[in-house]
Amino acid sequence: MRSNIDGNFLLIGLMAYPIRHSLSPQMQNTLYAKMNVPYVYLAFEVNQEKLPDAIKGLRALGLRGSAVSMPNKQLVCQYLDKLTPAVEMSGACNTISNDNGVLTGYNTDGMGYMRMLKEANIDVIGKKITILGAGGAGTAIAVQAALDGVKEITIFNQKDDCYTKIEAVAKKLNQNTQCHVRVIDLADNKQLRQEIATSTVLCNATGVGMKPLEGQSLITDPTMLHSDLIVTDCIYCPRKTKLLEMAEQQGCKTLNGIGMMLWQGAAQIKIWTGEEAPIEYVKEKMG
Ligand code: NAD
């Protein structure tokens, strides 16, 4: 617990509901203490009904910013003054920065994923990624990857609401970036095999592999994973999903979701404090 909190400290919020289970306050405050910067981070139970007042409160009290999670990521965009291109494209914001009363919306999930790859010395710029799943995580990753210069992205999703939404996002990305984005039905196993065969990175951005679907994988035939493929999973609990286990056996390099989670937090800290967070410090603590 920090004992030096004085009148100069600035507050950063987290607006979501439910939120009491979140590990973000612990992670963020641990980093602020280690960095010795005058910020505190607190979680607030904010549902969609309370969101407009919460944003007014943020402005009135002069919070430095806020993280935003479900169910507010889409809704919050209309209350902000500026949106980054990633938020414009994805329609989802997970980070607000308050710069002298001007509120800017960012999405750091995709930034976290791309930074995780970079930190692992994986170069995907000008190359191809196949993504399984186009919910919040898959969409954020696809958008940031396209903006960063990935050449081709193929997204597989089951035919649910997310499918229709990602088709619209893909259209925008194809119109506004150099990236070629395609959306294909996850049920098309032949296409899935073909797309993976020509990809540098495969990314699972579904919950298949964690509770209640722990022990399951959307890829069931290991021969779909070639040894040059880098296989990533957004899931971090368990640390090694069935997909990553299969990929390791095929000789693929693998990365779980811890890096994405930590680096998206680091991107938020950079936005709010202007400083690089010592991510290795919390990584050690989180095991
Ligand atoms: P979401 O609910 O927004 O999207 C879920 C996606 O999974 C959709 O594309 C849906 O069509 C697909 N899906 C769901 N059940 C499926 C099934 N049985 N078969 C095939 N596809 C299925 O969720 P989200 O927020 O995008 O999260 C997805 C995963 O990413 C979760 O495991 C979550 O824990 C993880 N995640 C990790 C981080 C991180 O920082 N590492 C960040 C966000 C999400």
Coordinates of C-alpha atoms and ligand atoms in Angstrom, one line a residue:
M1 CA 0.0 0.0 0.0
R2 CA 1.4 3.4 -0.9
S3 CA 1.8 5.8 2.0
N4 CA 2.9 8.8 0.1
I5 CA -0.4 9.8 -1.6
D6 CA -0.7 13.5 -1.4
G7 CA -2.7 16.3 -3.1
N8 CA -0.8 16.1 -6.3
F9 CA -1.8 12.5 -7.1
L10 CA -4.1 12.0 -10.1
L11 CA -6.9 9.5 -10.4
I12 CA -7.4 6.9 -13.2
G13 CA -10.6 5.0 -13.2
L14 CA -11.9 1.7 -14.6
M15 CA -15.5 1.8 -15.7
A16 CA -17.2 -1.5 -16.1
Y17 CA -19.9 -3.8 -14.7
P18 CA -19.3 -6.3 -13.1
I19 CA -15.7 -5.3 -12.2
R20 CA -14.8 -6.4 -8.7
H21 CA -13.0 -9.5 -10.0
S22 CA -10.6 -7.4 -12.2
L23 CA -6.9 -7.8 -11.8
S24 CA -6.2 -4.4 -13.5
P25 CA -6.2 -2.3 -10.3
Q26 CA -3.6 -4.5 -8.7
M27 CA -1.4 -4.6 -11.8
Q28 CA -1.7 -0.8 -12.5
N29 CA -1.1 0.3 -8.9
T30 CA 1.9 -2.1 -8.5
L31 CA 3.4 -0.5 -11.6
Y32 CA 2.7 3.1 -10.5
A33 CA 4.4 2.4 -7.2
K34 CA 7.4 0.8 -8.9
M35 CA 7.7 3.7 -11.3
N36 CA 7.2 6.1 -8.5
V37 CA 4.7 8.2 -10.4
P38 CA 1.8 10.1 -8.8
Y39 CA -1.2 8.1 -10.0
V40 CA -3.8 5.8 -8.4
Y41 CA -6.1 3.5 -10.3
L42 CA -9.5 2.5 -8.9
A43 CA -12.4 0.4 -10.3
F44 CA -15.9 1.9 -10.5
E45 CA -19.0 -0.2 -11.0
V46 CA -20.5 1.7 -14.1
N47 CA -23.2 0.0 -16.2
Q48 CA -24.6 1.5 -19.4
E49 CA -27.2 3.5 -17.6
K50 CA -24.6 5.2 -15.4
L51 CA -22.1 5.8 -18.1
P52 CA -23.1 9.3 -19.3
D53 CA -23.0 10.6 -15.7
A54 CA -19.7 8.8 -15.1
I55 CA -18.1 10.6 -18.1
K56 CA -19.5 13.9 -16.8
G57 CA -17.9 13.1 -13.4
L58 CA -14.6 12.2 -15.0
R59 CA -14.6 15.6 -16.7
A60 CA -15.8 17.5 -13.6
L61 CA -13.3 15.9 -11.3
G62 CA -10.4 16.0 -13.7
L63 CA -9.5 12.4 -13.7
R64 CA -6.4 11.8 -15.8
G65 CA -8.3 9.1 -17.7
S66 CA -10.1 5.8 -17.4
A67 CA -10.0 2.3 -18.6
V68 CA -13.3 1.1 -20.0
S69 CA -14.5 -2.5 -20.1
M70 CA -17.8 -4.4 -20.8
P71 CA -20.5 -3.4 -21.2
N72 CA -19.3 0.2 -22.1
K73 CA -16.7 -0.2 -24.8
Q74 CA -18.9 0.7 -27.7
L75 CA -21.3 3.0 -26.0
V76 CA -18.6 5.2 -24.5
C77 CA -17.4 6.4 -28.0
Q78 CA -20.3 8.9 -28.4
Y79 CA -19.3 10.7 -25.2
L80 CA -15.7 11.4 -26.2
D81 CA -14.2 14.4 -28.1
K82 CA -11.7 12.5 -30.3
L83 CA -11.2 8.8 -31.3
T84 CA -8.1 7.2 -32.6
P85 CA -8.3 5.5 -36.0
A86 CA -8.3 2.1 -34.3
V87 CA -11.4 3.1 -32.3
E88 CA -13.0 4.7 -35.4
M89 CA -12.5 1.4 -37.3
S90 CA -13.4 -1.1 -34.5
G91 CA -16.1 1.0 -32.8
A92 CA -14.7 0.0 -29.4
C93 CA -12.7 2.0 -26.9
N94 CA -11.0 0.6 -23.8
T95 CA -9.0 3.7 -22.7
I96 CA -9.9 7.3 -22.2
S97 CA -7.2 10.0 -21.9
N98 CA -8.3 13.4 -20.4
D99 CA -5.9 16.0 -21.8
N100 CA -7.0 19.4 -20.2
G101 CA -10.6 18.6 -20.7
V102 CA -10.3 16.9 -24.1
L103 CA -11.3 13.3 -24.0
T104 CA -9.6 10.9 -26.5
G105 CA -10.7 7.3 -26.9
Y106 CA -8.0 4.6 -27.6
N107 CA -8.1 0.9 -28.0
T108 CA -5.0 -0.7 -26.5
D109 CA -6.0 -4.4 -26.9
G110 CA -4.7 -4.5 -30.4
M111 CA -1.7 -2.4 -29.5
G112 CA -0.9 -4.9 -26.7
Y113 CA -1.1 -7.9 -29.1
M114 CA 1.2 -6.2 -31.7
R115 CA 3.7 -5.2 -29.0
M116 CA 3.7 -8.7 -27.7
L117 CA 4.8 -10.0 -31.1
K118 CA 7.4 -7.3 -31.4
E119 CA 8.9 -8.0 -28.0
A120 CA 9.1 -11.7 -29.0
N121 CA 11.0 -10.6 -32.2
I122 CA 8.2 -11.7 -34.5
D123 CA 7.9 -9.5 -37.5
V124 CA 4.5 -9.6 -39.1
I125 CA 4.6 -6.3 -41.0
G126 CA 4.0 -7.1 -44.7
K127 CA 3.0 -10.7 -43.8
K128 CA -0.2 -12.6 -43.2
I129 CA -2.2 -13.3 -40.0
T130 CA -5.1 -15.7 -39.6
I131 CA -7.4 -14.9 -36.7
L132 CA -10.0 -17.2 -35.2
G133 CA -12.8 -15.2 -33.6
A134 CA -13.9 -11.6 -34.2
G135 CA -15.4 -10.5 -30.9
G136 CA -13.8 -7.6 -28.9
A137 CA -10.3 -9.1 -28.9
G138 CA -10.2 -10.5 -32.5
T139 CA -11.6 -7.2 -33.9
A140 CA -9.1 -5.1 -32.0
I141 CA -6.2 -7.3 -33.2
A142 CA -7.3 -7.2 -36.8
V143 CA -7.8 -3.4 -36.8
Q144 CA -4.4 -2.7 -35.2
A145 CA -2.6 -5.2 -37.3
A146 CA -4.1 -3.7 -40.5
L147 CA -3.2 -0.1 -39.3
D148 CA 0.4 -1.2 -38.4
G149 CA 1.1 -2.7 -41.9
V150 CA 0.2 -6.4 -41.9
K151 CA -0.4 -7.2 -45.5
E152 CA -3.1 -9.8 -45.3
I153 CA -5.6 -10.8 -42.5
T154 CA -8.0 -13.7 -42.8
I155 CA -10.6 -13.9 -40.0
F156 CA -12.6 -17.0 -39.3
N157 CA -15.8 -16.7 -37.3
Q158 CA -18.9 -18.8 -36.7
K159 CA -22.1 -17.4 -38.2
D160 CA -23.2 -15.3 -35.3
D161 CA -23.6 -11.6 -34.6
C162 CA -19.8 -11.1 -34.6
Y163 CA -19.7 -12.4 -38.2
T164 CA -21.9 -9.6 -39.5
K165 CA -20.0 -7.0 -37.5
I166 CA -16.6 -8.1 -38.6
E167 CA -17.7 -8.1 -42.2
A168 CA -18.4 -4.3 -41.8
V169 CA -15.1 -3.7 -40.1
A170 CA -13.3 -5.6 -42.8
K171 CA -14.9 -3.5 -45.5
K172 CA -13.7 -0.3 -43.7
L173 CA -10.1 -1.8 -43.3
N174 CA -10.0 -2.7 -47.0
Q175 CA -11.1 0.8 -48.0
N176 CA -8.8 2.7 -45.6
T177 CA -5.6 0.7 -45.2
Q178 CA -3.2 -1.2 -47.5
C179 CA -4.2 -4.5 -45.8
H180 CA -6.3 -7.1 -47.6
V181 CA -8.9 -8.4 -45.0
R182 CA -11.1 -11.4 -45.6
V183 CA -13.9 -12.9 -43.4
I184 CA -14.6 -16.6 -43.8
D185 CA -17.1 -19.0 -42.1
L186 CA -15.3 -21.0 -39.4
A187 CA -17.1 -24.1 -40.6
D188 CA -15.1 -24.0 -43.8
N189 CA -12.3 -26.3 -42.8
K190 CA -10.7 -26.5 -46.2
Q191 CA -10.3 -22.8 -46.4
L192 CA -9.0 -22.7 -42.8
R193 CA -6.3 -25.2 -43.7
Q194 CA -5.3 -23.2 -46.8
E195 CA -5.2 -19.9 -45.0
I196 CA -3.1 -21.2 -42.1
A197 CA -0.7 -22.8 -44.6
T198 CA 0.2 -19.4 -46.0
S199 CA 0.2 -17.4 -42.7
T200 CA 3.1 -16.3 -40.5
V201 CA 0.9 -16.1 -37.4
L202 CA -2.3 -17.9 -36.2
C203 CA -4.2 -16.2 -33.4
N204 CA -7.0 -17.7 -31.4
A205 CA -9.2 -14.9 -30.2
T206 CA -12.1 -17.0 -29.0
G207 CA -12.8 -18.4 -25.5
V208 CA -12.4 -21.9 -26.9
G209 CA -9.6 -23.3 -24.7
M210 CA -10.7 -21.7 -21.4
K211 CA -13.5 -22.5 -19.0
P212 CA -16.1 -23.8 -19.8
L213 CA -14.4 -24.9 -23.0
E214 CA -11.0 -25.7 -21.4
G215 CA -9.2 -28.7 -23.1
Q216 CA -10.9 -27.8 -26.5
S217 CA -9.4 -26.3 -29.6
L218 CA -10.9 -24.9 -32.8
I219 CA -8.0 -26.6 -34.6
T220 CA -8.5 -30.3 -34.2
D221 CA -6.1 -31.7 -36.8
P222 CA -2.5 -30.9 -35.8
T223 CA -1.3 -31.3 -39.4
M224 CA -2.9 -27.9 -40.1
L225 CA -0.1 -26.3 -38.1
H226 CA 3.2 -26.1 -40.0
S227 CA 6.4 -25.8 -38.0
D228 CA 7.2 -22.3 -39.3
L229 CA 3.9 -21.0 -37.9
I230 CA 3.8 -18.8 -34.8
V231 CA 0.7 -19.8 -32.8
T232 CA -0.7 -17.3 -30.3
D233 CA -3.7 -17.6 -28.0
C234 CA -5.4 -14.6 -26.3
I235 CA -6.3 -16.9 -23.4
Y236 CA -4.0 -16.6 -20.4
C237 CA -5.9 -18.9 -18.0
P238 CA -4.9 -21.7 -18.5
R239 CA -1.4 -20.5 -19.6
K240 CA -1.2 -23.4 -22.1
T241 CA -4.4 -24.1 -24.0
K242 CA -5.0 -27.2 -26.0
L243 CA -4.2 -25.2 -29.1
L244 CA -0.8 -24.1 -27.8
E245 CA -0.1 -27.7 -26.6
M246 CA -0.8 -29.0 -30.1
A247 CA 1.2 -26.3 -31.7
E248 CA 4.2 -27.0 -29.5
Q249 CA 4.1 -30.6 -30.5
Q250 CA 4.2 -29.6 -34.1
G251 CA 7.3 -27.5 -33.4
C252 CA 5.6 -24.1 -33.6
K253 CA 6.7 -21.1 -31.6
T254 CA 3.8 -20.3 -29.2
L255 CA 2.7 -17.3 -27.1
N256 CA -0.2 -17.2 -24.6
G257 CA -2.4 -14.2 -23.8
I258 CA -0.3 -12.9 -20.8
G259 CA 1.9 -10.8 -23.1
M260 CA -1.1 -9.2 -24.8
M261 CA -2.7 -8.4 -21.4
L262 CA 0.5 -6.9 -19.9
W263 CA 1.4 -4.9 -23.0
Q264 CA -2.1 -3.5 -23.4
G265 CA -1.8 -2.2 -19.8
A266 CA 1.6 -0.8 -20.6
A267 CA 0.1 1.1 -23.6
Q268 CA -2.5 2.6 -21.2
I269 CA 0.2 3.6 -18.8
K270 CA 2.2 5.2 -21.6
I271 CA -0.9 7.2 -22.6
W272 CA -1.7 8.4 -19.1
T273 CA 1.8 8.9 -17.7
G274 CA 3.9 9.3 -20.8
E275 CA 6.3 6.7 -19.4
E276 CA 7.2 3.1 -20.3
A277 CA 6.0 0.6 -17.7
P278 CA 8.5 -2.0 -16.3
I279 CA 6.3 -4.9 -17.5
E280 CA 8.9 -7.5 -16.5
Y281 CA 8.3 -6.5 -12.9
V282 CA 4.6 -7.5 -12.9
K283 CA 5.3 -10.5 -15.2
E284 CA 7.5 -12.0 -12.5
K285 CA 4.9 -11.3 -9.8
M286 CA 2.1 -12.9 -11.9
G287 CA 4.1 -16.1 -12.5
Ligands
NAD1 P1 -16.2 -11.9 -27.2 O1 -17.3 -12.5 -26.5 O2 -16.3 -10.5 -27.6 O3 -16.0 -12.7 -28.6 C1 -16.0 -14.1 -28.6 C2 -15.6 -14.6 -29.9 O4 -15.5 -16.1 -29.9 C3 -16.6 -14.4 -31.0 O5 -15.9 -14.2 -32.2 C4 -17.4 -15.7 -31.1 O6 -18.0 -15.9 -32.4 C5 -16.4 -16.7 -30.8 N1 -16.8 -17.9 -30.2 C6 -17.5 -18.0 -29.0 N2 -17.8 -19.3 -28.8 C7 -17.3 -20.0 -29.8 C8 -17.3 -21.4 -30.1 N3 -17.8 -22.3 -29.3 N4 -16.7 -21.8 -31.3 C9 -16.2 -20.9 -32.1 N5 -16.2 -19.5 -31.9 C10 -16.7 -19.1 -30.7 O7 -14.9 -12.2 -26.4 P2 -13.5 -11.4 -26.4 O8 -13.6 -10.3 -25.4 O9 -13.2 -11.1 -27.8 O10 -12.6 -12.5 -25.8 C11 -12.2 -13.6 -26.6 C12 -11.0 -14.3 -25.9 O11 -9.9 -13.5 -25.7 C13 -11.4 -14.7 -24.4 O12 -10.8 -16.0 -24.2 C14 -10.8 -13.6 -23.6 O13 -10.4 -14.1 -22.3 C15 -9.5 -13.3 -24.4 N6 -9.0 -11.9 -24.2 C16 -7.7 -11.8 -23.9 C17 -7.2 -10.5 -23.7 C18 -5.8 -10.4 -23.3 O14 -5.3 -9.3 -23.0 N7 -5.0 -11.4 -23.4 C19 -8.0 -9.4 -24.0 C20 -9.3 -9.6 -24.4 C21 -9.8 -10.9 -24.5

